[in-house]
PDB file of C-alpha atoms and ligand atoms in Angstrom:
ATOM      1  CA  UNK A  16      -3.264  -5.474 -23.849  1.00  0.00           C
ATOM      2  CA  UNK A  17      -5.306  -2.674 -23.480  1.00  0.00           C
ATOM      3  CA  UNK A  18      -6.877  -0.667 -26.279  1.00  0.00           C
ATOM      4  CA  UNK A  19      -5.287   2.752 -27.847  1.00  0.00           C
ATOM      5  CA  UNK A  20      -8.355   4.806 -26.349  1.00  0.00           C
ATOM      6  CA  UNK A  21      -7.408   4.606 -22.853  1.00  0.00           C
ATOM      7  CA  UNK A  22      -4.315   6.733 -22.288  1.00  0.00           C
ATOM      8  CA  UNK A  23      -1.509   4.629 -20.937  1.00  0.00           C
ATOM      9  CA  UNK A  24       2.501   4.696 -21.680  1.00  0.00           C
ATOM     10  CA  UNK A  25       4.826   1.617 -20.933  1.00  0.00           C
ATOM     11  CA  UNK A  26       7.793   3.704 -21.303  1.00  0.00           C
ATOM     12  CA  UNK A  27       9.212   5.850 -19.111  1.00  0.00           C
ATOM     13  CA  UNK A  28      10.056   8.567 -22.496  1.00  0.00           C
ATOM     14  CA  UNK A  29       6.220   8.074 -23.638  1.00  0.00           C
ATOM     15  CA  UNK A  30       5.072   8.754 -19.708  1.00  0.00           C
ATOM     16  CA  UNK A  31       7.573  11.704 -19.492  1.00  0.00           C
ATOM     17  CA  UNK A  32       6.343  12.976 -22.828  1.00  0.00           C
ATOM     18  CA  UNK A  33       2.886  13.434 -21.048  1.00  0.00           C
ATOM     19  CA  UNK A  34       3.289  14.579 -17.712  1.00  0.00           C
ATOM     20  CA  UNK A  35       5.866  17.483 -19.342  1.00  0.00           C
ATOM     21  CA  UNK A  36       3.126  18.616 -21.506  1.00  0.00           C
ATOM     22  CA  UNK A  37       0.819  18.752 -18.193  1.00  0.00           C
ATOM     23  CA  UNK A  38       3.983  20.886 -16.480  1.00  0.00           C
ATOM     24  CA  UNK A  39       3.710  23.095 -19.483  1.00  0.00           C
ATOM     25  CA  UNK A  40       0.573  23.898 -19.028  1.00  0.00           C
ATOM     26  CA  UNK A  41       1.429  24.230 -15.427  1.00  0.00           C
ATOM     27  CA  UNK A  42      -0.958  21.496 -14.148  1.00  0.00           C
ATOM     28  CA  UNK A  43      -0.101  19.833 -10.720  1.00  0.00           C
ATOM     29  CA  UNK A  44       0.294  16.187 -10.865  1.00  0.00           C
ATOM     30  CA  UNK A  45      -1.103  13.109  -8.638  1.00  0.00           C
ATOM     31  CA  UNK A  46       0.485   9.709  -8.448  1.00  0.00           C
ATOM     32  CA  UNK A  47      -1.348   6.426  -7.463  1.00  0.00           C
ATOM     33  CA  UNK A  48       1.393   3.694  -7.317  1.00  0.00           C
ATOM     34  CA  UNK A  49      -0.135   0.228  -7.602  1.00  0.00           C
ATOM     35  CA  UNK A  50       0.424  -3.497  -8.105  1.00  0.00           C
ATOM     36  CA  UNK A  51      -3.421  -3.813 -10.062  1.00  0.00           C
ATOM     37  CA  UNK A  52      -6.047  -6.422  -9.149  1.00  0.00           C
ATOM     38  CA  UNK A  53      -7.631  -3.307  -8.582  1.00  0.00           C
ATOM     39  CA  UNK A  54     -10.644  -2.529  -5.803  1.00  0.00           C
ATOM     40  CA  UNK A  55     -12.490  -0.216  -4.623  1.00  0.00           C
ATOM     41  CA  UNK A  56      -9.850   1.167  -1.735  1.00  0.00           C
ATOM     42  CA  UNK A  57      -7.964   1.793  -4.906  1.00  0.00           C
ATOM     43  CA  UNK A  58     -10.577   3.596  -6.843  1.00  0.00           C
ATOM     44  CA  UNK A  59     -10.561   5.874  -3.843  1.00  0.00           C
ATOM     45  CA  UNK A  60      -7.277   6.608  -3.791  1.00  0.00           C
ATOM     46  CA  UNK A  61      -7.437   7.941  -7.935  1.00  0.00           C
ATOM     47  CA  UNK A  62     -10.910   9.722  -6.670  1.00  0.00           C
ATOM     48  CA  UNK A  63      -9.005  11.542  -3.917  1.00  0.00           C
ATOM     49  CA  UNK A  64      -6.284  12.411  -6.276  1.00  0.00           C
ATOM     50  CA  UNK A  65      -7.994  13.619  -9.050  1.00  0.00           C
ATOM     51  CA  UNK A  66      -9.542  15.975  -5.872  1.00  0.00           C
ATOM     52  CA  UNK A  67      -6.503  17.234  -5.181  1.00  0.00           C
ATOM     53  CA  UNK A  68      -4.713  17.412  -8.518  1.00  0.00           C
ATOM     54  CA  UNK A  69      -5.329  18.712 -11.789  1.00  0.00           C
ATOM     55  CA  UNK A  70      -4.115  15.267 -13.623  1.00  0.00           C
ATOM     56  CA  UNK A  71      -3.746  11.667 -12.087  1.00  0.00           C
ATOM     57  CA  UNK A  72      -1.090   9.190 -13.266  1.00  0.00           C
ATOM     58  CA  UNK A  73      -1.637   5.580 -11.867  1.00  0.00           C
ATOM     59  CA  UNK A  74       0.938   2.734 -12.205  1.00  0.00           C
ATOM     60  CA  UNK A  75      -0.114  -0.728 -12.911  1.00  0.00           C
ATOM     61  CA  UNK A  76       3.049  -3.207 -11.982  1.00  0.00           C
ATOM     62  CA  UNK A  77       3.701  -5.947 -10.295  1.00  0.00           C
ATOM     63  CA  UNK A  78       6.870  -5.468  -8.625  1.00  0.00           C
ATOM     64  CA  UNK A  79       9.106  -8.749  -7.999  1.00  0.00           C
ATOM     65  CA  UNK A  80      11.751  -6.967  -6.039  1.00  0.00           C
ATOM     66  CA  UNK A  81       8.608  -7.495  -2.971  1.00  0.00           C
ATOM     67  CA  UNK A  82       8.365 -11.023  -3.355  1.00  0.00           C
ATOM     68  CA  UNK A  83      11.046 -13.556  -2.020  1.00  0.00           C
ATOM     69  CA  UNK A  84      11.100 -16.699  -3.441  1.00  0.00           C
ATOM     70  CA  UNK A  85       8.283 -19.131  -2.706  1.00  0.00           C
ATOM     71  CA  UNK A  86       6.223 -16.279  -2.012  1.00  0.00           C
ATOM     72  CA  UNK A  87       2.978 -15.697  -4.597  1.00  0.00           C
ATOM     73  CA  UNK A  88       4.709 -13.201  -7.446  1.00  0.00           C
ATOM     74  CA  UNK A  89       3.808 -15.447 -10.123  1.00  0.00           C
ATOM     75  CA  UNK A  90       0.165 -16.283  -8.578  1.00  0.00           C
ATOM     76  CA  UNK A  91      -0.670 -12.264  -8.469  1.00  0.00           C
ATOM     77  CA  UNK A  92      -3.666 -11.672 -10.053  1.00  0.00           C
ATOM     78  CA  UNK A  93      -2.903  -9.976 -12.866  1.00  0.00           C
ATOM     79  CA  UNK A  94      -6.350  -8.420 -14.069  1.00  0.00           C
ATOM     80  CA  UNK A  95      -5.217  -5.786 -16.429  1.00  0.00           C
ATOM     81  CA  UNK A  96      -8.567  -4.964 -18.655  1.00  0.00           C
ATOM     82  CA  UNK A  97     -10.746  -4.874 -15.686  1.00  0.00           C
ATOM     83  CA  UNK A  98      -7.973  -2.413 -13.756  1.00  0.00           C
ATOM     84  CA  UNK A  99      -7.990  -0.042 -16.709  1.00  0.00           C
ATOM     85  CA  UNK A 100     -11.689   0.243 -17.075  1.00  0.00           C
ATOM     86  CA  UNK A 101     -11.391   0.944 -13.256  1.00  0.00           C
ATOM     87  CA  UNK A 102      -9.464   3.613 -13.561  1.00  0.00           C
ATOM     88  CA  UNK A 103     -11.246   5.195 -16.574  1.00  0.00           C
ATOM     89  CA  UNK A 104     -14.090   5.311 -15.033  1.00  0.00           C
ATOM     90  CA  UNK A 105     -12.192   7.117 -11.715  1.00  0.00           C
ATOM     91  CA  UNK A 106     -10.998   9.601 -14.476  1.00  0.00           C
ATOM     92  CA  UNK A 107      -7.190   8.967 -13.858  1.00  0.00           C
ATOM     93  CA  UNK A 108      -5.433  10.787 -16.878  1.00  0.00           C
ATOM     94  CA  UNK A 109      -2.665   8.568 -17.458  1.00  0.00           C
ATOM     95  CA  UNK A 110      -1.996   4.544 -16.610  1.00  0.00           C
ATOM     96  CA  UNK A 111       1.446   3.498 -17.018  1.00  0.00           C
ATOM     97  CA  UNK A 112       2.718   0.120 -17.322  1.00  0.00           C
ATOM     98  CA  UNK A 113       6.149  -0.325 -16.860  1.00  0.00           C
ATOM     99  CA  UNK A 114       7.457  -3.853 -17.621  1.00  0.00           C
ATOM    100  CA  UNK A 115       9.935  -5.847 -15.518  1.00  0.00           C
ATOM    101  CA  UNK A 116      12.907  -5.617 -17.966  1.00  0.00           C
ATOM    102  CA  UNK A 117      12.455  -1.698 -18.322  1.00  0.00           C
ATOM    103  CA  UNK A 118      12.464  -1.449 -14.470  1.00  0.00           C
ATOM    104  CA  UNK A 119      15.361  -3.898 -13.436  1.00  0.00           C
ATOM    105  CA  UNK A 120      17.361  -4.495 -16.730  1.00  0.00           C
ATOM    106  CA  UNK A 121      20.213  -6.743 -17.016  1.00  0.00           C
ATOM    107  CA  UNK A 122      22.591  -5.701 -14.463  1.00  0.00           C
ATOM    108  CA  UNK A 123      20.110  -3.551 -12.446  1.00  0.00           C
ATOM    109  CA  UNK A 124      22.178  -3.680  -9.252  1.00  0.00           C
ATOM    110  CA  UNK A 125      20.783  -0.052  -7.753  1.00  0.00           C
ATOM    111  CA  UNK A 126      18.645  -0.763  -4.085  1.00  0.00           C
ATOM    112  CA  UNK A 127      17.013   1.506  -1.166  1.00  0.00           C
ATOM    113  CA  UNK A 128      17.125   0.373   2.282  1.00  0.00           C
ATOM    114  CA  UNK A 129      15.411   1.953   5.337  1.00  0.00           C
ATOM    115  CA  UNK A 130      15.804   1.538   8.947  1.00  0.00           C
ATOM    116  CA  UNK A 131      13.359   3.236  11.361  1.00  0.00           C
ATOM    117  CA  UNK A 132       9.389   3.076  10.823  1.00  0.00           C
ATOM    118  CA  UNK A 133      10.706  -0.221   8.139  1.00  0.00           C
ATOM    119  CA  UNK A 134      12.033  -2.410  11.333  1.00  0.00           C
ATOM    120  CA  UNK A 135       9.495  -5.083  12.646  1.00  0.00           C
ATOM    121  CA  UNK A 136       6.477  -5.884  12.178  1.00  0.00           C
ATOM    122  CA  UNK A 137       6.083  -6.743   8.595  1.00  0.00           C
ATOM    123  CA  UNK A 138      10.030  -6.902   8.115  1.00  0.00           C
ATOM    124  CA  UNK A 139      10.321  -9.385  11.265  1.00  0.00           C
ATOM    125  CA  UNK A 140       8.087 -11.835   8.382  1.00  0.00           C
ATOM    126  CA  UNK A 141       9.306 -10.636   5.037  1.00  0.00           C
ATOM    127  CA  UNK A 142      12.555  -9.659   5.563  1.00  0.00           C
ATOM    128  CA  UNK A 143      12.963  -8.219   2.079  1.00  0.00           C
ATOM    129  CA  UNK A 144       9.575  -6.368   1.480  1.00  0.00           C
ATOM    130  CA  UNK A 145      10.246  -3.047   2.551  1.00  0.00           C
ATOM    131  CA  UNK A 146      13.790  -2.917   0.405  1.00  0.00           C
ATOM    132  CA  UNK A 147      11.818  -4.155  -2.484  1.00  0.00           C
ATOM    133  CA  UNK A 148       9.234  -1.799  -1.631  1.00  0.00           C
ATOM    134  CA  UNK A 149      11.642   1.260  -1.122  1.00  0.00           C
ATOM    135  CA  UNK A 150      13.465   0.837  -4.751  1.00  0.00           C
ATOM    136  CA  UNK A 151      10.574   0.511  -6.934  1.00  0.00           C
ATOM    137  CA  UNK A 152       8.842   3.553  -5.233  1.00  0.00           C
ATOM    138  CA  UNK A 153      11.916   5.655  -5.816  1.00  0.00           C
ATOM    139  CA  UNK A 154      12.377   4.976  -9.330  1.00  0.00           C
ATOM    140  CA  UNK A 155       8.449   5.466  -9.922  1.00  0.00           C
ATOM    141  CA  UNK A 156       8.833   8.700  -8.165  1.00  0.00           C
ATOM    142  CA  UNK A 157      12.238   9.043 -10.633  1.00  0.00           C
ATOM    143  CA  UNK A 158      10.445   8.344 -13.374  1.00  0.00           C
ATOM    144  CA  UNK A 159       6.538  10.291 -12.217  1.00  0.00           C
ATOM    145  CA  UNK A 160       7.615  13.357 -10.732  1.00  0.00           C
ATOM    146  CA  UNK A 161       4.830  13.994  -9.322  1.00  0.00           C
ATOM    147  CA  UNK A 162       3.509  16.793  -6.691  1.00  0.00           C
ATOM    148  CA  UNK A 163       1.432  14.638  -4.666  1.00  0.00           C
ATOM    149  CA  UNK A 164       1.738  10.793  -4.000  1.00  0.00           C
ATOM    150  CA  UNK A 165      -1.026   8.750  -2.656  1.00  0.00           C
ATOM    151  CA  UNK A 166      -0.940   5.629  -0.820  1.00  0.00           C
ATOM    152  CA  UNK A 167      -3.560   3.517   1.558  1.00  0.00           C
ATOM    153  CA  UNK A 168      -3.501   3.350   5.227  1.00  0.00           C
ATOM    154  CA  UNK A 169      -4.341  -0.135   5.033  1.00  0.00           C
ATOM    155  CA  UNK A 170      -0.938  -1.102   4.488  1.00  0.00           C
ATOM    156  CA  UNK A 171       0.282   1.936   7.694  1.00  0.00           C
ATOM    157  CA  UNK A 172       4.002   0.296   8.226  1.00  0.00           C
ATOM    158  CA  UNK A 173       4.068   1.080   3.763  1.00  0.00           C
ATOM    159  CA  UNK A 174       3.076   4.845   4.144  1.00  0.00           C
ATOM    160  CA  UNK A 175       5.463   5.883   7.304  1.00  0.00           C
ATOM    161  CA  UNK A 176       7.874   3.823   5.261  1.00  0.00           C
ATOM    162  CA  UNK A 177       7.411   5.947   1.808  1.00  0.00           C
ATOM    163  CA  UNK A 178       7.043   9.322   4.494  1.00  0.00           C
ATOM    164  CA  UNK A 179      10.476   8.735   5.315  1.00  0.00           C
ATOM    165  CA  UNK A 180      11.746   7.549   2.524  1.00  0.00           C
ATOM    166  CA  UNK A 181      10.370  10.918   1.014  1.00  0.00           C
ATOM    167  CA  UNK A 182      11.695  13.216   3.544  1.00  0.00           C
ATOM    168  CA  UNK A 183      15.413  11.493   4.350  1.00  0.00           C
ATOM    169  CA  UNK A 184      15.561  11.472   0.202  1.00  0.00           C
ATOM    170  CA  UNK A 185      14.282  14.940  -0.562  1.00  0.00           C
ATOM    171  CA  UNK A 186      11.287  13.806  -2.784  1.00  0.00           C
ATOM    172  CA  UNK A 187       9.828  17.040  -3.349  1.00  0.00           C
ATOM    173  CA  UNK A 188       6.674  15.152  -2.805  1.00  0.00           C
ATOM    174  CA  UNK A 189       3.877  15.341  -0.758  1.00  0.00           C
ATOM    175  CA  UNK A 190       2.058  12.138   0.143  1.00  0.00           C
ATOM    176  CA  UNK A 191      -1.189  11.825   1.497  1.00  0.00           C
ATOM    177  CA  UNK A 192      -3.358   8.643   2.999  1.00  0.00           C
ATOM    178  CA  UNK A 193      -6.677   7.039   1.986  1.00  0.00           C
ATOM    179  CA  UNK A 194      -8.906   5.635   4.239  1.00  0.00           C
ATOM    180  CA  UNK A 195      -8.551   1.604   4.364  1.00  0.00           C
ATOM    181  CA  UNK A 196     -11.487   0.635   1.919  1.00  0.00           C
ATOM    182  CA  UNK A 197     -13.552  -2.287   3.921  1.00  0.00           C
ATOM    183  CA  UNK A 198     -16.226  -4.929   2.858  1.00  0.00           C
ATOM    184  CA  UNK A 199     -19.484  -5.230   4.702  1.00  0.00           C
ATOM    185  CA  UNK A 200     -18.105  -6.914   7.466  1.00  0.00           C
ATOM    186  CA  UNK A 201     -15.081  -4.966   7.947  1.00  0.00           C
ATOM    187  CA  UNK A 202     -12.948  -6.968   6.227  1.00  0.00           C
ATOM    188  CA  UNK A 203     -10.321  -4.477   4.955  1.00  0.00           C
ATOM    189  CA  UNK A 204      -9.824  -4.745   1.086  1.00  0.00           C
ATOM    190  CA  UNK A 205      -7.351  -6.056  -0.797  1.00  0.00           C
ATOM    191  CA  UNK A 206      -6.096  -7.720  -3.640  1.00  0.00           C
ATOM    192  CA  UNK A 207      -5.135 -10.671  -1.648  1.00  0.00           C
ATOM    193  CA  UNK A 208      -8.768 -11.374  -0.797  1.00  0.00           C
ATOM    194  CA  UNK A 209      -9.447 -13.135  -3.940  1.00  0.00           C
ATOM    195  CA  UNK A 210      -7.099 -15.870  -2.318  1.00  0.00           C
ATOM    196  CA  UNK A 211     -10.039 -16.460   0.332  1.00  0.00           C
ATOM    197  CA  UNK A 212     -12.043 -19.321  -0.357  1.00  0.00           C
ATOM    198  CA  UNK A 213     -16.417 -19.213   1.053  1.00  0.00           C
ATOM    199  CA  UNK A 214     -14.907 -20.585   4.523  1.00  0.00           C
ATOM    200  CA  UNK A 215     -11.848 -18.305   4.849  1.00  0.00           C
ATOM    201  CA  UNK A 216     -13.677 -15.613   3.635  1.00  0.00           C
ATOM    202  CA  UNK A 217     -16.375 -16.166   6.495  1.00  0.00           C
ATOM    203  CA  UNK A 218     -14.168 -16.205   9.227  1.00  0.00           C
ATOM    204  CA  UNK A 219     -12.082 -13.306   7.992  1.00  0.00           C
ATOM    205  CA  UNK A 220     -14.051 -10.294   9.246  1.00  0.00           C
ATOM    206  CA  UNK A 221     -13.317 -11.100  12.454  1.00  0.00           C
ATOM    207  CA  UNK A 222      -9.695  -9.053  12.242  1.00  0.00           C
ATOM    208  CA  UNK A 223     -11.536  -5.990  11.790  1.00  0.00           C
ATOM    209  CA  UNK A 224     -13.871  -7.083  15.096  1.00  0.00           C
ATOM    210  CA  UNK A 225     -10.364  -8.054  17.147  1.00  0.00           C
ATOM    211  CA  UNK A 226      -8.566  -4.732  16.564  1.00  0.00           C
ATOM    212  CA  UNK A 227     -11.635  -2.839  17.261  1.00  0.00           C
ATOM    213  CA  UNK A 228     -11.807  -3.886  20.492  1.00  0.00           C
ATOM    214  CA  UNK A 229      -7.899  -3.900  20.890  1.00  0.00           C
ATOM    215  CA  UNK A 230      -8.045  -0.014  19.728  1.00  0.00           C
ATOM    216  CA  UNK A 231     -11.204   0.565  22.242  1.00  0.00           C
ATOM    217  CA  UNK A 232      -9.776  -1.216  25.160  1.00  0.00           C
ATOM    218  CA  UNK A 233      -6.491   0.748  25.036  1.00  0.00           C
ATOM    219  CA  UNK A 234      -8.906   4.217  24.195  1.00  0.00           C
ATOM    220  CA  UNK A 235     -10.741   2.725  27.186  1.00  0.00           C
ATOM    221  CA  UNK A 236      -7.488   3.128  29.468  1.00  0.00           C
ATOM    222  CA  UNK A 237      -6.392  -0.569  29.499  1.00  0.00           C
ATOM    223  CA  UNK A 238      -2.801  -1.211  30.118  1.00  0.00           C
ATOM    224  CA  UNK A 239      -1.240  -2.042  26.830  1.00  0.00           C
ATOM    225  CA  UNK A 240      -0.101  -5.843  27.825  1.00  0.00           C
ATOM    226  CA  UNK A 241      -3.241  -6.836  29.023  1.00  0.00           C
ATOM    227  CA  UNK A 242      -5.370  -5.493  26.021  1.00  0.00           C
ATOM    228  CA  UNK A 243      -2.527  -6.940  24.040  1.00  0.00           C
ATOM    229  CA  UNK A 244      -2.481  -9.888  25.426  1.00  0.00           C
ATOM    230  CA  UNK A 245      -6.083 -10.352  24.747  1.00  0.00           C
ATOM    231  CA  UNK A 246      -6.246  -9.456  20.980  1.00  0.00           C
ATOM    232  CA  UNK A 247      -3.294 -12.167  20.837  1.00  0.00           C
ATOM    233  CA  UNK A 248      -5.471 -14.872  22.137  1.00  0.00           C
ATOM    234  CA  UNK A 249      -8.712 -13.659  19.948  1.00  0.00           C
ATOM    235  CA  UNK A 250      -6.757 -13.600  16.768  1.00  0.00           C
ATOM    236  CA  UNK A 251      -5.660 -17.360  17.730  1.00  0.00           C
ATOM    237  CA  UNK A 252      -8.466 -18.611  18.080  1.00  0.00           C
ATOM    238  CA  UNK A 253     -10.324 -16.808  14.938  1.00  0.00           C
ATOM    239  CA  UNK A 254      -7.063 -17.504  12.433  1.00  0.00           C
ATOM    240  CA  UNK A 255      -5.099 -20.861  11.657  1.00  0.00           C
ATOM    241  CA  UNK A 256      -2.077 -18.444  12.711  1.00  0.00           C
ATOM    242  CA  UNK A 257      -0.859 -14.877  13.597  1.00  0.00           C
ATOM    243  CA  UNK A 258       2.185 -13.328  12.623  1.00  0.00           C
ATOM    244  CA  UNK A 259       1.535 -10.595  15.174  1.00  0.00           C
ATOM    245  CA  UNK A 260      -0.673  -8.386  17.010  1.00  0.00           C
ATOM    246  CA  UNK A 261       1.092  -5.236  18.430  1.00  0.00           C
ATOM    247  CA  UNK A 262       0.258  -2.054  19.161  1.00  0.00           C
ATOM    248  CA  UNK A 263       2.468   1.133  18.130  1.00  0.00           C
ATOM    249  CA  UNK A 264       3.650   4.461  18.013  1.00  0.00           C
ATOM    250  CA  UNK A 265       1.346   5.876  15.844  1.00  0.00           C
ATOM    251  CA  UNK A 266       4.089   8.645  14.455  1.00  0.00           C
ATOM    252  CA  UNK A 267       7.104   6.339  14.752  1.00  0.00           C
ATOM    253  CA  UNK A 268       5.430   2.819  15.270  1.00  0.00           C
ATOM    254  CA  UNK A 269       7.942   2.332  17.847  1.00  0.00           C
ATOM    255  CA  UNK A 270       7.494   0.196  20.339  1.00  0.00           C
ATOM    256  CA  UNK A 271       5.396   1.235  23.522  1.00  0.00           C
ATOM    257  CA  UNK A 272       5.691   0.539  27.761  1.00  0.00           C
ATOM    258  CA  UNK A 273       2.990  -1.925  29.186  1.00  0.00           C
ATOM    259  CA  UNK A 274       0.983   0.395  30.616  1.00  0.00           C
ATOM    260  CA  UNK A 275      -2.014   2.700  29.551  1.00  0.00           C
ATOM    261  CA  UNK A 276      -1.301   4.636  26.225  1.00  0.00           C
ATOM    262  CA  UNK A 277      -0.110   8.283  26.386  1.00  0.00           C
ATOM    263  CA  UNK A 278       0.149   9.485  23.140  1.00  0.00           C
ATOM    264  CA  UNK A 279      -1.830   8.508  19.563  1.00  0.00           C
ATOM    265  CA  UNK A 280      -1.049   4.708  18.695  1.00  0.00           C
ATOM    266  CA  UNK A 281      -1.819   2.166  15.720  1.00  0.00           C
ATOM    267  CA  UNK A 282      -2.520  -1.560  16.684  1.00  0.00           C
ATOM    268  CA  UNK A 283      -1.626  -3.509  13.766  1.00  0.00           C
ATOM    269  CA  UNK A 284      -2.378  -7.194  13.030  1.00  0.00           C
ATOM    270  CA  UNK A 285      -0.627  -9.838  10.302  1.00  0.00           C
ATOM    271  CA  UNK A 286      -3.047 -13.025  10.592  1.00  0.00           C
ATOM    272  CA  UNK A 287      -3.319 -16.261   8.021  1.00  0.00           C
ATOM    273  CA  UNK A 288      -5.810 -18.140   7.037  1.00  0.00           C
ATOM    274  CA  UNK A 289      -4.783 -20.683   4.633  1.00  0.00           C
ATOM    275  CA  UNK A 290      -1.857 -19.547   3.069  1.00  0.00           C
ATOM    276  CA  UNK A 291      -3.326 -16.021   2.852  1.00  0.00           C
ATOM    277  CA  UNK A 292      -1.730 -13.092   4.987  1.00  0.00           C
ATOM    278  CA  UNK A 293      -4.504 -10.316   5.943  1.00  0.00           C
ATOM    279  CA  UNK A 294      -3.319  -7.595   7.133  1.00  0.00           C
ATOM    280  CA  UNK A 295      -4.911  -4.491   8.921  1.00  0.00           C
ATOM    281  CA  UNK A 296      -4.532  -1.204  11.507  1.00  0.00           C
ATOM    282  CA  UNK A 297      -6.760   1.038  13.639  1.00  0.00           C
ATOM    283  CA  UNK A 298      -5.832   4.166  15.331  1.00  0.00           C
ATOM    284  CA  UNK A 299      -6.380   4.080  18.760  1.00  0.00           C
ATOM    285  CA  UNK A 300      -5.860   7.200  20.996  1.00  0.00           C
ATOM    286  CA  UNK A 301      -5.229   8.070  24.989  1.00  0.00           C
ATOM    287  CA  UNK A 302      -8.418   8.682  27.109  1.00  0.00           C
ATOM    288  CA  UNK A 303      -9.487  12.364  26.929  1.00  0.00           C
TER     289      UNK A 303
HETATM  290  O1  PAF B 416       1.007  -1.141  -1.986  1.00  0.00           O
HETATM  291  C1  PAF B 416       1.332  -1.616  -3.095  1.00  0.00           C
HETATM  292  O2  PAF B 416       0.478  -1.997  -3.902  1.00  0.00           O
HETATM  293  C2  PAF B 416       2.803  -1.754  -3.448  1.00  0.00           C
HETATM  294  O3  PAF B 416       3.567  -2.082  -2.326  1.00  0.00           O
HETATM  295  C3  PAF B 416       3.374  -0.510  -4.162  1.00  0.00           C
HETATM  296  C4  PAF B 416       3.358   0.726  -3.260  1.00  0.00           C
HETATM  297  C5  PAF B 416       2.553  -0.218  -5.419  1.00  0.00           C
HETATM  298  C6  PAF B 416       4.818  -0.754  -4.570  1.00  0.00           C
HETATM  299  O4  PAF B 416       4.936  -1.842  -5.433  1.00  0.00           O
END
């Protein structure tokens, strides 16, 4: 648990207690929705909020409606005391830490579902992520109301997802990006990267080096199957598999033609080592 002196509510009454008394006062409000295990990409994210808003509420939870079975819900780190001192020391106002029986009680049977920028990609491999994804963000958002929602471009198929799911919904929200935090090497972070062990972790910067050259080749005026087809075969040889290597409308992330790029585009890569999934995006964009 943590201590009474950081401010945190594990109910939705105690957080709506709060953020009321911030509307009162007519203070705007920023949300940072997260799963903890907590890094520096997220520290960002409650620094860029706290820019933009006059009081930051981050969640801390863990949301099992993402996993599928035989996936690694119950292996999560869970790092609680270390994610709250984060957090403190990024100045968010409010933590809150809703459990799993307050979000899906007994007979929870409520879901959210989305088509367009959700189809593919990540959904073509974890079929229910995006549903899972979809729900909890709605009732956070239920339960937040917020002004301004903030979410990490690491994860880009996740923030067209919650841009839609905002605008076909009528969140009167307004969600902004964060730069993908990245290690030395380029390795974008995550929580997942505690999974890596020395020799994994070695190998795994080259992602970052495989879709810079994917995004410069297709800047460079490359057709987009050949440049494809080349960041396919790096990836394969640098990971023990790839779940894919595509590049995409950067607006939609539909699917493009083969030939040179005409319009603003995202490559995107899912790769494993081990059994851990990295995942990461560049923008790419047409020759001038
Ligand atoms: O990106 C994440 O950490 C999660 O998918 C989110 C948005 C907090 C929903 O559980």
């Amino acid at each position: 648990m943590i201590t009474q002196q950081i401010p945190h509510a594990t109910t939705i009454s105690a957080l709506r207690t709060r953020v009321r008394s911030w509307r009162e006062d007519r203070l705007s409000v920023g949300f940072v929705p997260t799963m903890g295990a907590l890094h520096d990409g997220h520290v960002s994210l409650v620094r860029l909020a706290k820019a933009q808003c006059d009081r930051v509420v981050a969640s801390v939870f863990v949301n099992p409606k993402q996993f599928a079975p035989g996936e690694d819900l119950d292996a999560y780190p869970r790092t609680l005391i270390d994610d709250a001192e984060k957090l403190t020391d990024a100045k968010c106002d409010l933590i809150y830490l809703p459990t799993p029986e307050a979000m899906y009680p007994d007979g929870y049977s409520a879901g959210v579902t989305l088509k367009g920028p959700a189809l593919g990609l990540e959904s073509a491999i974890r079929p229910h992520f995006f549903d899972g994804v979809a729900t909890v963000v709605t009732k956070l958002f239920n339960q937040v109301r917020p002004d301004m929602a903030f979410f990490g471009e690491k994860d880009y198929q996740q923030l067209l997802v919650i841009r839609q799911l905002v605008k076909d919904l009528d969140f009167p929200i307004n969600v902004l990006a964060g730069e993908t935090g990245r290690d030395r090497d380029g390795l974008a972070l995550s929580s997942r990267n505690a999974y890596l062990d020395s020799d994994q972790r070695s190998r795994a910067g080259q992602l970052n080096l495989i879709l810079k050259a994917f995004a410069a080749a297709l800047s460079g005026g490359a057709s987009t199957s050949d440049a494809t087809a080349t960041a396919l075969a790096a990836a394969s040889d640098a990971f023990d598999a790839v779940d894919y290597v595509e590049a995409r409308c950067a607006a939609t992330l539909a699917e493009l033609g083969d030939g040179p790029i005409d319009r603003p585009v995202r490559v995107l890569a899912a790769v494993r080592l081990g059994s851990t999934r990295l995942i990461d995006n560049m923008a790419a964009n047409p020759p001038a």
